[in-house]
Amino acid sequence: MKSSIFALSGLLALSSAAAVQSTQRKSYDGYKVFRVAVGQDAAKVNGIVSKLGLTTWKGAPRAGAKSDIVVPPSQLDAFAAEIAGMEAATMHEDLGASIAAESTFSTYAAGSANATWFDSYHPYNDHLTFLSDLQALYPNQSAIVTAGNSLNGKPITGIHFWGAGRSKGKPAIVFHGTVHAREWISTMVVEYFAYTLLTGTAVETKAFLAQYDFVFFPIVNPDGFLYTQTNDRMWRKNRQSTSGSSCIGHDINRNWPFQWAVTGGASTSPCAEDFKGLAQSDTPEATALAAWLKATQASQGVKLFIDWHAYSQLFMTPYGYSCTAIAVKNTELQALAKGAAAAIKAVHGTSFKTGPICSTIYKATGSSVDYVNDVVGAEYVFTAELRDTGNYGFVLPATQIVPSGEEAYAGVKYLLSNMA
């Protein structure tokens, strides 16, 4: 799966047989993922994607950027002909094989919440068991919490913990993971934070727990996450239907009730992966999470909120809805983001770019980060895109779970040590 410039002649020789489809699970056998240098040909690349009915992994192709494009076997020859002369690299030679390798789950024995959890990815129900087992190890300083229910009635489950011998109710550090269902590494990294903080014995760790309450929700889109494991590994949205359309799913992170109506930062098409919904807060998940955050702010205050995503290696600040609006604490936020990125790089040499969401990755309206910053009023608000920058994309090998957690935790420690 290493990136390499592919030869057009070799691609043309590839079989164009259609991938075998399953009535139960979408097959990606024989699919390839290419990273195409868009240059100034954004209209051309968008036209190719539309003409061939392809999907992209990081939004619509943009001028000056690189676009990660998923190509089924039946379109390989046509795609090669269309991009002749353009620079491209192969991310996945066989996406189905990459998914199969990634989805080789280890068996989790209930009651064994330990570091081996991070050796592989896991089925949805095992995540719930792991959180319960972790809480059971520290019954006097932790609790399982829910922020409400998903569309299909699954609890949005998290773990709340605090320092041993300390009372709860201190300013809260709140992390969200897996709002976009296919971003499995974010689930594991948020759980890595919880495990590391709860089991840590360092004086620094104990000081963090004495100063703050921590409330981590590894999977805030449980319906979508479960669907990635049972039906379609590449699923992004929730599982909500839309009147008048056969397409399923609303993008929870384009549905929060702040700057939702601004154009250009989400799609109005129910078939699009960034479909904003028919109205702000029409997803039960965003509604529940927003209410929980407002209640937490009122009762104890939210000191730090981070929404964890993948992929692109970015550590970003508000705003997503505008590239010109400036957050009140922008100067401090940028300094903290740069410090976190430096701390991350010091662990394994992994570079994270920093800056406001809109100018760093793309415009995004109705996002959790903008809502938590301006409506909830949390003191410090960030969003992060974890590993990598294009070798593997959403299908990150399990061997990178621990390194991803280690470096991201270094960034979190920097924030906890340097916030005013």
Short mmCIF file of N, CA, C and O in Angstrom, two decimals, residues 139-234:
data_model
loop_
_atom_site.label_atom_id
_atom_site.label_comp_id
_atom_site.label_asym_id
_atom_site.label_seq_id
_atom_site.Cartn_x
_atom_site.Cartn_y
_atom_site.Cartn_z
N PRO A 139 -13.72 2.28 40.03
CA PRO A 139 -15.14 2.55 40.32
C PRO A 139 -15.38 3.81 41.14
O PRO A 139 -16.48 4.36 41.10
N ASN A 140 -14.35 4.27 41.87
CA ASN A 140 -14.53 5.43 42.73
C ASN A 140 -14.13 6.74 42.07
O ASN A 140 -14.25 7.81 42.69
N GLN A 141 -13.65 6.66 40.85
CA GLN A 141 -13.26 7.90 40.17
C GLN A 141 -13.68 7.91 38.70
O GLN A 141 -13.12 8.66 37.89
N SER A 142 -14.69 7.11 38.36
CA SER A 142 -15.16 7.11 36.97
C SER A 142 -16.59 6.63 36.91
O SER A 142 -17.11 6.01 37.84
N ALA A 143 -17.22 6.93 35.80
CA ALA A 143 -18.60 6.49 35.57
C ALA A 143 -18.85 6.42 34.07
O ALA A 143 -18.27 7.20 33.29
N ILE A 144 -19.69 5.49 33.65
CA ILE A 144 -20.15 5.44 32.27
C ILE A 144 -21.29 6.45 32.13
O ILE A 144 -22.20 6.50 32.97
N VAL A 145 -21.24 7.25 31.08
CA VAL A 145 -22.26 8.27 30.85
C VAL A 145 -22.80 8.15 29.42
O VAL A 145 -22.15 7.54 28.55
N THR A 146 -23.94 8.72 29.20
CA THR A 146 -24.48 8.80 27.84
C THR A 146 -24.91 10.24 27.58
O THR A 146 -25.36 10.94 28.49
N ALA A 147 -24.77 10.66 26.33
CA ALA A 147 -25.16 12.01 25.93
C ALA A 147 -26.49 12.02 25.21
O ALA A 147 -26.86 13.02 24.61
N GLY A 148 -27.22 10.91 25.27
CA GLY A 148 -28.46 10.77 24.54
C GLY A 148 -28.40 9.55 23.65
O GLY A 148 -27.48 8.72 23.79
N ASN A 149 -29.33 9.44 22.74
CA ASN A 149 -29.41 8.27 21.87
C ASN A 149 -29.29 8.64 20.41
O ASN A 149 -29.62 9.76 20.00
N SER A 150 -28.83 7.68 19.62
CA SER A 150 -28.75 7.84 18.17
C SER A 150 -30.13 7.67 17.55
O SER A 150 -31.12 7.36 18.24
N LEU A 151 -30.19 7.85 16.26
CA LEU A 151 -31.44 7.67 15.53
C LEU A 151 -32.04 6.30 15.79
O LEU A 151 -33.25 6.15 15.99
N ASN A 152 -31.20 5.27 15.82
CA ASN A 152 -31.66 3.90 16.01
C ASN A 152 -31.70 3.48 17.47
O ASN A 152 -31.80 2.29 17.77
N GLY A 153 -31.61 4.44 18.36
CA GLY A 153 -31.78 4.15 19.78
C GLY A 153 -30.55 3.65 20.50
O GLY A 153 -30.64 3.19 21.65
N LYS A 154 -29.37 3.75 19.89
CA LYS A 154 -28.15 3.33 20.58
C LYS A 154 -27.66 4.48 21.45
O LYS A 154 -27.59 5.63 21.00
N PRO A 155 -27.28 4.20 22.67
CA PRO A 155 -26.77 5.27 23.53
C PRO A 155 -25.43 5.81 23.01
O PRO A 155 -24.58 5.03 22.56
N ILE A 156 -25.28 7.12 23.05
CA ILE A 156 -23.99 7.73 22.73
C ILE A 156 -23.17 7.66 24.01
O ILE A 156 -23.32 8.46 24.93
N THR A 157 -22.33 6.65 24.08
CA THR A 157 -21.70 6.23 25.34
C THR A 157 -20.32 6.84 25.51
O THR A 157 -19.50 6.86 24.59
N GLY A 158 -20.06 7.31 26.73
CA GLY A 158 -18.75 7.84 27.06
C GLY A 158 -18.32 7.41 28.44
O GLY A 158 -19.05 6.72 29.16
N ILE A 159 -17.12 7.81 28.81
CA ILE A 159 -16.61 7.56 30.15
C ILE A 159 -16.21 8.89 30.78
O ILE A 159 -15.55 9.72 30.15
N HIS A 160 -16.67 9.10 32.00
CA HIS A 160 -16.39 10.31 32.77
C HIS A 160 -15.48 9.91 33.92
O HIS A 160 -15.77 8.96 34.64
N PHE A 161 -14.35 10.61 34.06
CA PHE A 161 -13.45 10.24 35.15
C PHE A 161 -12.76 11.48 35.73
O PHE A 161 -12.72 12.54 35.11
N TRP A 162 -12.22 11.29 36.94
CA TRP A 162 -11.64 12.39 37.69
C TRP A 162 -10.58 11.83 38.61
O TRP A 162 -10.34 10.61 38.65
N GLY A 163 -9.92 12.66 39.38
CA GLY A 163 -8.81 12.23 40.22
C GLY A 163 -9.24 11.41 41.41
O GLY A 163 -10.30 11.64 42.00
N ALA A 164 -8.39 10.46 41.78
CA ALA A 164 -8.66 9.63 42.95
C ALA A 164 -8.74 10.52 44.19
O ALA A 164 -7.89 11.38 44.42
N GLY A 165 -9.80 10.30 44.98
CA GLY A 165 -9.97 11.08 46.19
C GLY A 165 -10.47 12.49 45.95
O GLY A 165 -10.54 13.30 46.88
N ARG A 166 -10.78 12.80 44.72
CA ARG A 166 -11.27 14.13 44.36
C ARG A 166 -12.76 14.06 44.05
O ARG A 166 -13.28 13.03 43.62
N SER A 167 -13.43 15.17 44.23
CA SER A 167 -14.84 15.22 43.86
C SER A 167 -14.96 15.55 42.37
O SER A 167 -14.09 16.20 41.79
N LYS A 168 -16.03 15.08 41.76
CA LYS A 168 -16.27 15.43 40.37
C LYS A 168 -17.00 16.76 40.31
O LYS A 168 -17.48 17.28 41.32
N GLY A 169 -17.07 17.32 39.12
CA GLY A 169 -17.74 18.61 38.95
C GLY A 169 -16.78 19.74 38.63
O GLY A 169 -17.17 20.90 38.60
N LYS A 170 -15.50 19.41 38.40
CA LYS A 170 -14.51 20.41 38.02
C LYS A 170 -14.69 20.77 36.54
O LYS A 170 -15.44 20.09 35.84
N PRO A 171 -14.02 21.82 36.04
CA PRO A 171 -14.10 22.12 34.61
C PRO A 171 -13.81 20.89 33.77
O PRO A 171 -12.92 20.09 34.10
N ALA A 172 -14.57 20.72 32.69
CA ALA A 172 -14.54 19.47 31.92
C ALA A 172 -13.66 19.57 30.68
O ALA A 172 -13.66 20.58 29.97
N ILE A 173 -12.95 18.48 30.44
CA ILE A 173 -12.23 18.26 29.18
C ILE A 173 -13.09 17.26 28.41
O ILE A 173 -13.30 16.13 28.87
N VAL A 174 -13.61 17.65 27.24
CA VAL A 174 -14.55 16.83 26.50
C VAL A 174 -13.97 16.50 25.12
O VAL A 174 -13.61 17.41 24.37
N PHE A 175 -13.91 15.20 24.81
CA PHE A 175 -13.44 14.75 23.51
C PHE A 175 -14.53 13.95 22.81
O PHE A 175 -15.19 13.12 23.44
N HIS A 176 -14.69 14.20 21.51
CA HIS A 176 -15.56 13.40 20.65
C HIS A 176 -14.72 12.62 19.64
O HIS A 176 -13.71 13.16 19.13
N GLY A 177 -15.12 11.41 19.33
CA GLY A 177 -14.50 10.62 18.28
C GLY A 177 -15.55 10.01 17.38
O GLY A 177 -16.71 9.82 17.77
N THR A 178 -15.16 9.72 16.16
CA THR A 178 -15.96 8.93 15.22
C THR A 178 -17.34 9.53 14.94
O THR A 178 -18.33 8.83 14.86
N VAL A 179 -17.39 10.85 14.78
CA VAL A 179 -18.63 11.43 14.25
C VAL A 179 -18.80 11.02 12.80
O VAL A 179 -19.92 10.82 12.33
N HIS A 180 -17.69 10.86 12.09
CA HIS A 180 -17.71 10.28 10.75
C HIS A 180 -17.32 8.81 10.88
O HIS A 180 -16.22 8.47 11.30
N ALA A 181 -18.26 7.96 10.51
CA ALA A 181 -18.24 6.56 10.92
C ALA A 181 -17.00 5.79 10.48
O ALA A 181 -16.55 4.88 11.18
N ARG A 182 -16.46 6.13 9.34
CA ARG A 182 -15.34 5.35 8.79
C ARG A 182 -13.99 5.70 9.42
O ARG A 182 -12.98 5.06 9.11
N GLU A 183 -13.95 6.70 10.31
CA GLU A 183 -12.69 7.18 10.86
C GLU A 183 -12.33 6.39 12.12
O GLU A 183 -12.29 6.92 13.24
N TRP A 184 -12.07 5.11 11.93
CA TRP A 184 -11.88 4.19 13.05
C TRP A 184 -10.72 4.58 13.97
O TRP A 184 -10.77 4.32 15.17
N ILE A 185 -9.67 5.18 13.41
CA ILE A 185 -8.52 5.50 14.25
C ILE A 185 -8.91 6.50 15.33
O ILE A 185 -8.36 6.48 16.44
N SER A 186 -9.90 7.36 15.05
CA SER A 186 -10.30 8.34 16.07
C SER A 186 -10.94 7.65 17.27
O SER A 186 -10.77 8.09 18.41
N THR A 187 -11.67 6.57 17.03
CA THR A 187 -12.26 5.80 18.13
C THR A 187 -11.15 5.30 19.07
O THR A 187 -11.21 5.47 20.29
N MET A 188 -10.17 4.68 18.47
CA MET A 188 -9.10 4.06 19.26
C MET A 188 -8.25 5.10 19.98
O MET A 188 -7.82 4.87 21.12
N VAL A 189 -8.01 6.23 19.34
CA VAL A 189 -7.17 7.26 19.97
C VAL A 189 -7.88 7.89 21.16
O VAL A 189 -7.27 8.12 22.21
N VAL A 190 -9.17 8.16 21.05
CA VAL A 190 -9.91 8.71 22.20
C VAL A 190 -9.90 7.70 23.35
O VAL A 190 -9.75 8.07 24.52
N GLU A 191 -10.05 6.41 23.04
CA GLU A 191 -9.96 5.40 24.09
C GLU A 191 -8.55 5.30 24.66
O GLU A 191 -8.37 5.03 25.86
N TYR A 192 -7.54 5.53 23.82
CA TYR A 192 -6.16 5.52 24.30
C TYR A 192 -5.95 6.63 25.33
O TYR A 192 -5.28 6.43 26.35
N PHE A 193 -6.53 7.81 25.07
CA PHE A 193 -6.43 8.89 26.04
C PHE A 193 -7.03 8.48 27.39
O PHE A 193 -6.43 8.71 28.44
N ALA A 194 -8.23 7.91 27.33
CA ALA A 194 -8.91 7.51 28.56
C ALA A 194 -8.09 6.48 29.33
O ALA A 194 -7.89 6.59 30.55
N TYR A 195 -7.61 5.47 28.63
CA TYR A 195 -6.82 4.42 29.26
C TYR A 195 -5.54 4.98 29.87
O TYR A 195 -5.18 4.66 31.02
N THR A 196 -4.86 5.83 29.12
CA THR A 196 -3.57 6.37 29.57
C THR A 196 -3.74 7.28 30.78
O THR A 196 -2.94 7.22 31.73
N LEU A 197 -4.77 8.11 30.78
CA LEU A 197 -5.00 8.99 31.91
C LEU A 197 -5.42 8.23 33.16
O LEU A 197 -4.95 8.50 34.27
N LEU A 198 -6.30 7.25 32.98
CA LEU A 198 -6.80 6.51 34.14
C LEU A 198 -5.75 5.59 34.74
O LEU A 198 -5.72 5.39 35.96
N THR A 199 -4.91 5.02 33.92
CA THR A 199 -3.92 4.07 34.43
C THR A 199 -2.57 4.72 34.73
O THR A 199 -1.70 4.07 35.31
N GLY A 200 -2.40 5.98 34.34
CA GLY A 200 -1.12 6.65 34.51
C GLY A 200 -0.78 6.89 35.98
O GLY A 200 -1.65 7.19 36.80
N THR A 201 0.50 6.78 36.29
CA THR A 201 0.96 6.98 37.67
C THR A 201 1.87 8.19 37.80
O THR A 201 2.27 8.53 38.92
N ALA A 202 2.18 8.86 36.72
CA ALA A 202 3.08 10.01 36.77
C ALA A 202 2.44 11.15 37.55
O ALA A 202 1.22 11.32 37.56
N VAL A 203 3.26 11.94 38.20
CA VAL A 203 2.78 13.09 38.96
C VAL A 203 2.00 14.03 38.04
O VAL A 203 0.96 14.58 38.43
N GLU A 204 2.48 14.23 36.82
CA GLU A 204 1.82 15.10 35.85
C GLU A 204 0.40 14.62 35.55
O GLU A 204 -0.54 15.40 35.53
N THR A 205 0.26 13.31 35.35
CA THR A 205 -1.05 12.74 35.06
C THR A 205 -2.00 12.94 36.23
O THR A 205 -3.16 13.32 36.05
N LYS A 206 -1.54 12.67 37.42
CA LYS A 206 -2.37 12.84 38.60
C LYS A 206 -2.79 14.30 38.78
O LYS A 206 -3.89 14.59 39.24
N ALA A 207 -1.90 15.20 38.38
CA ALA A 207 -2.23 16.63 38.48
C ALA A 207 -3.34 17.00 37.51
O ALA A 207 -4.23 17.80 37.85
N PHE A 208 -3.30 16.42 36.31
CA PHE A 208 -4.38 16.67 35.35
C PHE A 208 -5.72 16.21 35.91
O PHE A 208 -6.74 16.90 35.82
N LEU A 209 -5.73 15.00 36.48
CA LEU A 209 -6.97 14.43 37.02
C LEU A 209 -7.47 15.20 38.24
O LEU A 209 -8.67 15.24 38.51
N ALA A 210 -6.56 15.80 38.96
CA ALA A 210 -6.96 16.60 40.11
C ALA A 210 -7.57 17.93 39.69
O ALA A 210 -8.41 18.50 40.40
N GLN A 211 -7.15 18.43 38.53
CA GLN A 211 -7.57 19.76 38.08
C GLN A 211 -8.86 19.75 37.25
O GLN A 211 -9.62 20.72 37.28
N TYR A 212 -9.07 18.65 36.51
CA TYR A 212 -10.19 18.61 35.57
C TYR A 212 -11.00 17.32 35.69
O TYR A 212 -10.50 16.30 36.15
N ASP A 213 -12.25 17.39 35.26
CA ASP A 213 -13.03 16.20 34.92
C ASP A 213 -12.79 15.91 33.44
O ASP A 213 -12.67 16.84 32.64
N PHE A 214 -12.74 14.63 33.09
CA PHE A 214 -12.57 14.23 31.69
C PHE A 214 -13.80 13.45 31.26
O PHE A 214 -14.22 12.51 31.96
N VAL A 215 -14.37 13.81 30.12
CA VAL A 215 -15.52 13.09 29.60
C VAL A 215 -15.27 12.81 28.12
O VAL A 215 -15.26 13.73 27.29
N PHE A 216 -15.03 11.55 27.80
CA PHE A 216 -14.64 11.15 26.45
C PHE A 216 -15.72 10.27 25.83
O PHE A 216 -16.13 9.26 26.42
N PHE A 217 -16.14 10.63 24.63
CA PHE A 217 -17.11 9.87 23.85
C PHE A 217 -16.41 9.33 22.61
O PHE A 217 -16.28 10.04 21.61
N PRO A 218 -15.93 8.08 22.63
CA PRO A 218 -15.16 7.56 21.49
C PRO A 218 -15.97 7.42 20.20
O PRO A 218 -15.41 7.51 19.10
N ILE A 219 -17.30 7.18 20.33
CA ILE A 219 -18.13 6.94 19.14
C ILE A 219 -19.40 7.75 19.28
O ILE A 219 -20.36 7.33 19.93
N VAL A 220 -19.45 8.93 18.66
CA VAL A 220 -20.65 9.75 18.77
C VAL A 220 -21.63 9.49 17.62
O VAL A 220 -22.71 10.07 17.58
N ASN A 221 -21.24 8.62 16.70
CA ASN A 221 -22.13 8.20 15.60
C ASN A 221 -22.23 6.67 15.63
O ASN A 221 -21.72 5.98 14.75
N PRO A 222 -22.88 6.10 16.64
CA PRO A 222 -22.89 4.65 16.79
C PRO A 222 -23.59 3.92 15.64
O PRO A 222 -23.13 2.84 15.23
N ASP A 223 -24.66 4.47 15.09
CA ASP A 223 -25.35 3.80 13.99
C ASP A 223 -24.45 3.70 12.77
O ASP A 223 -24.34 2.65 12.14
N GLY A 224 -23.79 4.80 12.44
CA GLY A 224 -22.90 4.80 11.29
C GLY A 224 -21.70 3.90 11.50
O GLY A 224 -21.29 3.16 10.61
N PHE A 225 -21.13 3.95 12.71
CA PHE A 225 -19.96 3.11 13.01
C PHE A 225 -20.31 1.63 12.88
O PHE A 225 -19.55 0.85 12.27
N LEU A 226 -21.43 1.24 13.43
CA LEU A 226 -21.84 -0.16 13.31
C LEU A 226 -22.05 -0.54 11.85
O LEU A 226 -21.68 -1.64 11.43
N TYR A 227 -22.59 0.38 11.07
CA TYR A 227 -22.83 0.11 9.64
C TYR A 227 -21.52 -0.10 8.90
O TYR A 227 -21.44 -0.91 7.96
N THR A 228 -20.44 0.58 9.32
CA THR A 228 -19.14 0.36 8.67
C THR A 228 -18.63 -1.05 8.91
O THR A 228 -17.81 -1.56 8.14
N GLN A 229 -19.10 -1.68 9.98
CA GLN A 229 -18.62 -3.02 10.32
C GLN A 229 -19.53 -4.12 9.79
O GLN A 229 -19.12 -5.27 9.72
N THR A 230 -20.75 -3.76 9.42
CA THR A 230 -21.68 -4.78 8.95
C THR A 230 -22.01 -4.67 7.47
O THR A 230 -22.35 -5.66 6.84
N ASN A 231 -21.91 -3.47 6.90
CA ASN A 231 -22.38 -3.27 5.53
C ASN A 231 -21.41 -2.55 4.61
O ASN A 231 -21.23 -2.97 3.47
N ASP A 232 -20.82 -1.45 5.06
CA ASP A 232 -20.00 -0.64 4.16
C ASP A 232 -18.91 0.05 4.97
O ASP A 232 -19.18 1.02 5.68
N ARG A 233 -17.68 -0.43 4.84
CA ARG A 233 -16.55 0.10 5.61
C ARG A 233 -16.33 1.59 5.36
O ARG A 233 -15.83 2.31 6.23
N MET A 234 -16.74 2.09 4.20
CA MET A 234 -16.47 3.47 3.84
C MET A 234 -17.61 4.42 4.18
O MET A 234 -17.62 5.57 3.75
#
